[in-house]
mmCIF file of C-alpha atoms in Angstrom:
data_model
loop_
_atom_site.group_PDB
_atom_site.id
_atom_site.type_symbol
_atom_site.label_atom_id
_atom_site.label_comp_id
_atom_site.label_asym_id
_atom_site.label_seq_id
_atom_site.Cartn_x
_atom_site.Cartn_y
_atom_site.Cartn_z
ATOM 1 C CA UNK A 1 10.842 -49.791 -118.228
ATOM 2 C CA UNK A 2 7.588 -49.120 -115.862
ATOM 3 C CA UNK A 3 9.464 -50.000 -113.002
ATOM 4 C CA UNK A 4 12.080 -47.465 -114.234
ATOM 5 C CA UNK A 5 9.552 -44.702 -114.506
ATOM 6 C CA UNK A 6 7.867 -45.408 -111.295
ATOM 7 C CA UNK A 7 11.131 -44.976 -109.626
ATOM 8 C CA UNK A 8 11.587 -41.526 -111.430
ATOM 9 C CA UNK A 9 8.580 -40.711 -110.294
ATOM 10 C CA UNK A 10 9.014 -41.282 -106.728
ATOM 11 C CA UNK A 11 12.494 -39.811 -106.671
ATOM 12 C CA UNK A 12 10.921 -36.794 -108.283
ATOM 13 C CA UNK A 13 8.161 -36.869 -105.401
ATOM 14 C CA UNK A 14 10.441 -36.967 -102.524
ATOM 15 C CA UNK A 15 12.242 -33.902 -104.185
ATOM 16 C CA UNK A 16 8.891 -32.303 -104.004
ATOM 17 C CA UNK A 17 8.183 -32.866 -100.591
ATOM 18 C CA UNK A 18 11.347 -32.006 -99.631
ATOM 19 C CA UNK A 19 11.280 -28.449 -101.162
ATOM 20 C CA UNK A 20 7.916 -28.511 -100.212
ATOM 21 C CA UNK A 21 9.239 -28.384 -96.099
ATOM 22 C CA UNK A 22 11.810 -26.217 -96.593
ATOM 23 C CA UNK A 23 9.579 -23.608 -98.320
ATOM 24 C CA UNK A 24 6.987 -23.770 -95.104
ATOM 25 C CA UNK A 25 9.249 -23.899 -92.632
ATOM 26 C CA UNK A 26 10.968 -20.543 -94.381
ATOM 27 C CA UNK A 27 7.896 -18.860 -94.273
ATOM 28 C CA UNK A 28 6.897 -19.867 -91.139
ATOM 29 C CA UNK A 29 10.405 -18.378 -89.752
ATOM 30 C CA UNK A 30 9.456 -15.354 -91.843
ATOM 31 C CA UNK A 31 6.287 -15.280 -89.930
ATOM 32 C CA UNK A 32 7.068 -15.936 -86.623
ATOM 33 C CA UNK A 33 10.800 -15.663 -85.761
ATOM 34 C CA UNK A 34 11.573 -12.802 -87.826
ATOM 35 C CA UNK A 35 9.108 -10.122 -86.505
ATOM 36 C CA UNK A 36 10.421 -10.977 -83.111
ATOM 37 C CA UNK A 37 14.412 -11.228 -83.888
ATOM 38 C CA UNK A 38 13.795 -7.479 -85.388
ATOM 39 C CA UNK A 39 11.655 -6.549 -82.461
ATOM 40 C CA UNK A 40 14.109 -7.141 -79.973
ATOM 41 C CA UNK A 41 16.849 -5.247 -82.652
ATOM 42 C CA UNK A 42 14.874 -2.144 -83.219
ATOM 43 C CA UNK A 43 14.259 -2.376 -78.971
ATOM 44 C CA UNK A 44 17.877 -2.454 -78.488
ATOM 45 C CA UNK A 45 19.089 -0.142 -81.441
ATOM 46 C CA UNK A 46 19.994 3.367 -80.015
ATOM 47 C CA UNK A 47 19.410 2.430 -76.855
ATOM 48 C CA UNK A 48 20.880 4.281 -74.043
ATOM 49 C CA UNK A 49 22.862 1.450 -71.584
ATOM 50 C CA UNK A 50 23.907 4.520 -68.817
ATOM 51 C CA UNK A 51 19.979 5.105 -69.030
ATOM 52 C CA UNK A 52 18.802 1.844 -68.628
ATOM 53 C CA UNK A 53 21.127 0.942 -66.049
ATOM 54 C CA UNK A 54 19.942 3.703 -64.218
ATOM 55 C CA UNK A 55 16.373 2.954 -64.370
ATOM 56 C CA UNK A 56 17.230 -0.705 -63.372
ATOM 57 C CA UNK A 57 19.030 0.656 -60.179
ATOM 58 C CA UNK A 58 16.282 3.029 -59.179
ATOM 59 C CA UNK A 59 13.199 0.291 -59.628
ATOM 60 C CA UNK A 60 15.859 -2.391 -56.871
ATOM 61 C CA UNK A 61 16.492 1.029 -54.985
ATOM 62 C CA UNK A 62 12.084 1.875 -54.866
ATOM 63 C CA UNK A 63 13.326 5.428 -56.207
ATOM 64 C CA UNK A 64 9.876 6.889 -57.192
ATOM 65 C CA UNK A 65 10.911 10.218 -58.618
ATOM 66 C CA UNK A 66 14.093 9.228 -59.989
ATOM 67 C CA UNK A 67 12.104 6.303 -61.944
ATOM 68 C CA UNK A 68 9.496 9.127 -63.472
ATOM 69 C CA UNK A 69 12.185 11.364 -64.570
ATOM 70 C CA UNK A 70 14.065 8.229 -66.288
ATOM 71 C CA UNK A 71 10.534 6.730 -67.728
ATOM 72 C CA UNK A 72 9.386 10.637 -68.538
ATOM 73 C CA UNK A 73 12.931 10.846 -70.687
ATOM 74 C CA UNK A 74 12.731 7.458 -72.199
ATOM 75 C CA UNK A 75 9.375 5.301 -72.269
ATOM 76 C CA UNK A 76 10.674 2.631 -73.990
ATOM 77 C CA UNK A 77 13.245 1.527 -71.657
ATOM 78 C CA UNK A 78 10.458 0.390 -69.392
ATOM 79 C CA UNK A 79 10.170 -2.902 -71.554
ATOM 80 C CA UNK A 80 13.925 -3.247 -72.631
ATOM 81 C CA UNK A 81 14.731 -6.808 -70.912
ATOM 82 C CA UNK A 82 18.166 -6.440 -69.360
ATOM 83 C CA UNK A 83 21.061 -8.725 -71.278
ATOM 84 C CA UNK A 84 21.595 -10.399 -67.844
ATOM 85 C CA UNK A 85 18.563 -11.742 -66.459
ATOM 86 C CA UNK A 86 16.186 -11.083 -69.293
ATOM 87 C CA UNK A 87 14.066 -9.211 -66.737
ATOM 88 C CA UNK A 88 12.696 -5.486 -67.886
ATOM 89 C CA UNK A 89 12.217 -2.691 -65.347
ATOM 90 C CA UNK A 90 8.961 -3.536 -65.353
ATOM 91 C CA UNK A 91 9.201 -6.709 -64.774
ATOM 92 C CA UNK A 92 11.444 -6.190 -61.975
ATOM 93 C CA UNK A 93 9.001 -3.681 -60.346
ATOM 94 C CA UNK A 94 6.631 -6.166 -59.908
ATOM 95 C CA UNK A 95 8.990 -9.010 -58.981
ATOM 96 C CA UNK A 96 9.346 -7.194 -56.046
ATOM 97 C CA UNK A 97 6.107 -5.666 -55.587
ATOM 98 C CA UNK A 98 7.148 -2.154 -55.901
ATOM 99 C CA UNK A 99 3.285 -0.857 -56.358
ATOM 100 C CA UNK A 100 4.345 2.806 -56.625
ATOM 101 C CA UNK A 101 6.858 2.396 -59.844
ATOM 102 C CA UNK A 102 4.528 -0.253 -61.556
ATOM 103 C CA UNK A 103 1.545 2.415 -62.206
ATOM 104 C CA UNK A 104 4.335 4.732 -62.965
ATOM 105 C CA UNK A 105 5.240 2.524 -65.698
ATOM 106 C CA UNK A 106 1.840 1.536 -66.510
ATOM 107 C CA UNK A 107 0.895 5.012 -67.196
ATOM 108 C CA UNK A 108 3.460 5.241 -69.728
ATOM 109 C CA UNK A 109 2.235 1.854 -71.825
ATOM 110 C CA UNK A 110 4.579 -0.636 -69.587
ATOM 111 C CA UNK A 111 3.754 -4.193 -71.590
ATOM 112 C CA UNK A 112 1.731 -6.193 -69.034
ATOM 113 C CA UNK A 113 1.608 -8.728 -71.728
ATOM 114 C CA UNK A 114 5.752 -9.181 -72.304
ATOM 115 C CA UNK A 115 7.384 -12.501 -71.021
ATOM 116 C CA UNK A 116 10.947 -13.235 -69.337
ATOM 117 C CA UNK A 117 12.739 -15.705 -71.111
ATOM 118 C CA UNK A 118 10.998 -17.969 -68.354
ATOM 119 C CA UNK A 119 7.662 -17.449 -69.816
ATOM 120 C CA UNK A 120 6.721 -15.239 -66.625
ATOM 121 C CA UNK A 121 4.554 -12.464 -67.309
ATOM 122 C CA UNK A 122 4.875 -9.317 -65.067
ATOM 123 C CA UNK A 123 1.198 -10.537 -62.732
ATOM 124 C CA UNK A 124 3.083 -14.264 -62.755
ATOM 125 C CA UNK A 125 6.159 -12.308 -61.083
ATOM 126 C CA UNK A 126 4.287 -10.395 -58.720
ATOM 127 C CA UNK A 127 2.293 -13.471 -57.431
ATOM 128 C CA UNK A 128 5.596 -14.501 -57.176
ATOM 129 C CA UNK A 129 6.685 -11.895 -54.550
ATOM 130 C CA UNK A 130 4.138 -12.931 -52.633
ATOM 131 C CA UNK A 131 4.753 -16.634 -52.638
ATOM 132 C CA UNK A 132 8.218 -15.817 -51.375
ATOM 133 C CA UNK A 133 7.057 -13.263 -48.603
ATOM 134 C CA UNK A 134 3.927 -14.674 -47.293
ATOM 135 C CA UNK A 135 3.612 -12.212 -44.844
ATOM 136 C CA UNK A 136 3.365 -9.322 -46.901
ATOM 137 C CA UNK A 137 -0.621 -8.109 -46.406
ATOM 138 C CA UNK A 138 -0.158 -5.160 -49.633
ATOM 139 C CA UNK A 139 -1.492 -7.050 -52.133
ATOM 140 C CA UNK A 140 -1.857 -3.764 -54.330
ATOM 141 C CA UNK A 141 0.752 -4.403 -57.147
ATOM 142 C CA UNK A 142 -1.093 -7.727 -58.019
ATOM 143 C CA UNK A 143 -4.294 -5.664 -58.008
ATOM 144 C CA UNK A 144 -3.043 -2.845 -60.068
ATOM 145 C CA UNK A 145 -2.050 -5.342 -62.703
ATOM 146 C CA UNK A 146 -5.211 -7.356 -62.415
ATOM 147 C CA UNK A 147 -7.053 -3.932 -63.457
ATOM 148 C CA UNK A 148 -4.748 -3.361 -65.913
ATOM 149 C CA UNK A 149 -6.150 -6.023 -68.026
ATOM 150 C CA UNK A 150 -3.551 -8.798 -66.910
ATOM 151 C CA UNK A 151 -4.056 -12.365 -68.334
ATOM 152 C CA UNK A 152 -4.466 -14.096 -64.763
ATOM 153 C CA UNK A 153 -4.485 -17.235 -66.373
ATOM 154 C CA UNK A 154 -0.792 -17.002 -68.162
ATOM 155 C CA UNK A 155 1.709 -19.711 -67.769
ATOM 156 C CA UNK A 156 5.260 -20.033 -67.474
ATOM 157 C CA UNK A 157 7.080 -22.080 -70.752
ATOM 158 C CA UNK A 158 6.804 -24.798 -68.315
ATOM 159 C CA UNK A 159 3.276 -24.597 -67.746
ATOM 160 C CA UNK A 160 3.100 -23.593 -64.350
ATOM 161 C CA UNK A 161 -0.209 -20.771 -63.800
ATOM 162 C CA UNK A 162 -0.191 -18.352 -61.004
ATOM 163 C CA UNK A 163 -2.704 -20.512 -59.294
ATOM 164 C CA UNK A 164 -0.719 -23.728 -59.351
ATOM 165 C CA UNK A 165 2.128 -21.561 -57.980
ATOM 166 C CA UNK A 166 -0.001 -20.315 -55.304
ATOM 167 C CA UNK A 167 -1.795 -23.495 -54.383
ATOM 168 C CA UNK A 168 1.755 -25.980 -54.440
ATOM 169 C CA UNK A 169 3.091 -23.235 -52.043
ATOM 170 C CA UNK A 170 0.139 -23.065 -50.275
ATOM 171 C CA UNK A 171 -0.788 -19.683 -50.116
ATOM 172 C CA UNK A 172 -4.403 -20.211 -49.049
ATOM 173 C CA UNK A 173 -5.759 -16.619 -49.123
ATOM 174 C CA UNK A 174 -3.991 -16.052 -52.786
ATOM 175 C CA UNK A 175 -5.624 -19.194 -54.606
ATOM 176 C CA UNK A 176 -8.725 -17.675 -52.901
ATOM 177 C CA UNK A 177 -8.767 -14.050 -54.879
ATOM 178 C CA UNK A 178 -7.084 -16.093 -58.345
ATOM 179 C CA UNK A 179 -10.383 -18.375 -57.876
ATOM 180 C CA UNK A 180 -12.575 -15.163 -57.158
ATOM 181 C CA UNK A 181 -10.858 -13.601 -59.799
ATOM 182 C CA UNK A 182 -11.817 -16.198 -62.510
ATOM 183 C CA UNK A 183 -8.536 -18.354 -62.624
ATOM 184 C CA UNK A 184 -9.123 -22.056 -62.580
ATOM 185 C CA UNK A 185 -7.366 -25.378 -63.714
ATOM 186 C CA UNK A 186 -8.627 -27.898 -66.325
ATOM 187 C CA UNK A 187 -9.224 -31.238 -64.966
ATOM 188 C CA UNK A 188 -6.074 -32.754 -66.271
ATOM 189 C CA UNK A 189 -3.578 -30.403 -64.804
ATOM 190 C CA UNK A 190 -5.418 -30.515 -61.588
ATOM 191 C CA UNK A 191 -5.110 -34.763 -61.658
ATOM 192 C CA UNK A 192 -1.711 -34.838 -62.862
ATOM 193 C CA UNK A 193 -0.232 -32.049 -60.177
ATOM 194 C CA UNK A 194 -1.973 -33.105 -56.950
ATOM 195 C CA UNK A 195 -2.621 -29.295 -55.061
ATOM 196 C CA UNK A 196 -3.506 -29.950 -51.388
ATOM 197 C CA UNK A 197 -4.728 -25.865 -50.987
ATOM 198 C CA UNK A 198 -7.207 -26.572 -53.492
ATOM 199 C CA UNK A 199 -8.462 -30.381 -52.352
ATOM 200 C CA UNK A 200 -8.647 -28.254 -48.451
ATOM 201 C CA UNK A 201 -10.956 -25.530 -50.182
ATOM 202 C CA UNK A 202 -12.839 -28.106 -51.762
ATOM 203 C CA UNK A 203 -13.736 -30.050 -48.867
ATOM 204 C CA UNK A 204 -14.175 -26.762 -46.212
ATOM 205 C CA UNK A 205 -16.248 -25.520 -49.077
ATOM 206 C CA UNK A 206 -14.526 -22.537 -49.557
ATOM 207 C CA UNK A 207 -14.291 -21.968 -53.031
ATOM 208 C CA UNK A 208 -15.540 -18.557 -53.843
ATOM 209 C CA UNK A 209 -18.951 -18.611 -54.586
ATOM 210 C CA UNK A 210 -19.173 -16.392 -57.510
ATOM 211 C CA UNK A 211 -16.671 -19.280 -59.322
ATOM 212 C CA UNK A 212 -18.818 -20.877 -61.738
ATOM 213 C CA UNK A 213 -19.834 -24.729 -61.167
ATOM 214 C CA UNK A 214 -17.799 -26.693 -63.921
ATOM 215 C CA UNK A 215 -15.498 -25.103 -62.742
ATOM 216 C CA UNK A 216 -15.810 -26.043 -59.089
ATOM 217 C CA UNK A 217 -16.426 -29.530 -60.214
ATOM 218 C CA UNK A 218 -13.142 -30.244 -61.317
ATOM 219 C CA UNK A 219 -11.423 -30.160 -58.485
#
């Protein structure tokens, strides 16, 4: 008979916990998943396509006026992500360094803070420009964002920083500014992804000197 109630009671407990895990992981999809499924509904709902098409073609096409007029008639196309590429117009300013539309955009509350479906933030897409056209000199997009407020230190979902990107590519003067800018590695990313750019700096002594010590030290 005790052996029989013991066994109640444990089926009884495992009932518990299950319920128990299906009511937090409801309301943690109430908290987090929901808020961002109807984000992206109410961004999309009565949403001109014709309009942000347009605005799409004029940020690849570096069309300064036609962008204002677009952006004046509809601000919140600037951080629709397109169904294709998941990119907004924003984003794909500054994936392709267009300095001119990006404080267009920026003076009508562009979201410097919004992520592709990469995980790359509109600063981690302009470094990007600039890792694939190391000749380009204008580095004014990146600062523009930078004053903006951008977080310099954002990854990608698969924890790639602007700096890494910079340093594994080996854009020397780049890893310079993120360094001067206050952008640094923790010891364990720098072991486990070996970054030449940064050993070099180390051992020319190079590293800006306004980078603070710890964080010179780990390298």
């Amino acid at each position: 008979m005790c052996c029989l109630n013991l066994s109640n009671w444990f089926l009884l407990g495992k009932e518990y916990l299950a319920y128990s895990i299906t009511v937090i992981l409801l309301l943690s999809f109430v908290y987090f998943a929901l808020p961002i499924i109807l984000r992206y509904i109410c961004a999309y709902s009565d949403v001109d396509e014709d309009l942000l098409n347009s605005l799409h073609r004029a940020v690849m096409e570096d069309d300064a006026i036609t962008t204002f007029k677009l952006v004046q008639k509809c601000p919140k196309l600037i951080n629709i992500p397109h169904q294709i590429d998941g990119y907004s117009p924003f984003m794909r300013a500054c994936l392709n360094a267009k300095t001119q539309l990006v404080r267009i955009m920026l003076n009508f509350s562009a979201d410097i803070s919004l992520k592709s479906s990469k995980g790359e933030t509109p600063f981690y897409l302009a470094v990007f420009y600039h890792i694939k056209n190391p000749k380009v000199k204008d580095a004014t997009c990146i600062h523009a964002l930078y004053y903006a407020g951008s977080d310099i230190n954002a990854c990608n979902y698969k924890g790639y920083s602007p700096l890494q990107l910079a340093a594994m590519f080996g854009h020397k003067q780049l890893v310079m500014w993120l360094l001067n800018k206050g952008h640094y590695e923790t010891a364990m990313i720098i072991k486990r992804r070996r970054l030449p750019v940064l050993e070099q700096l180390r051992k020319d002594d190079e590293i800006p000197r306004s980078v603070n010590k710890k964080k010179i030290t780990i390298l």
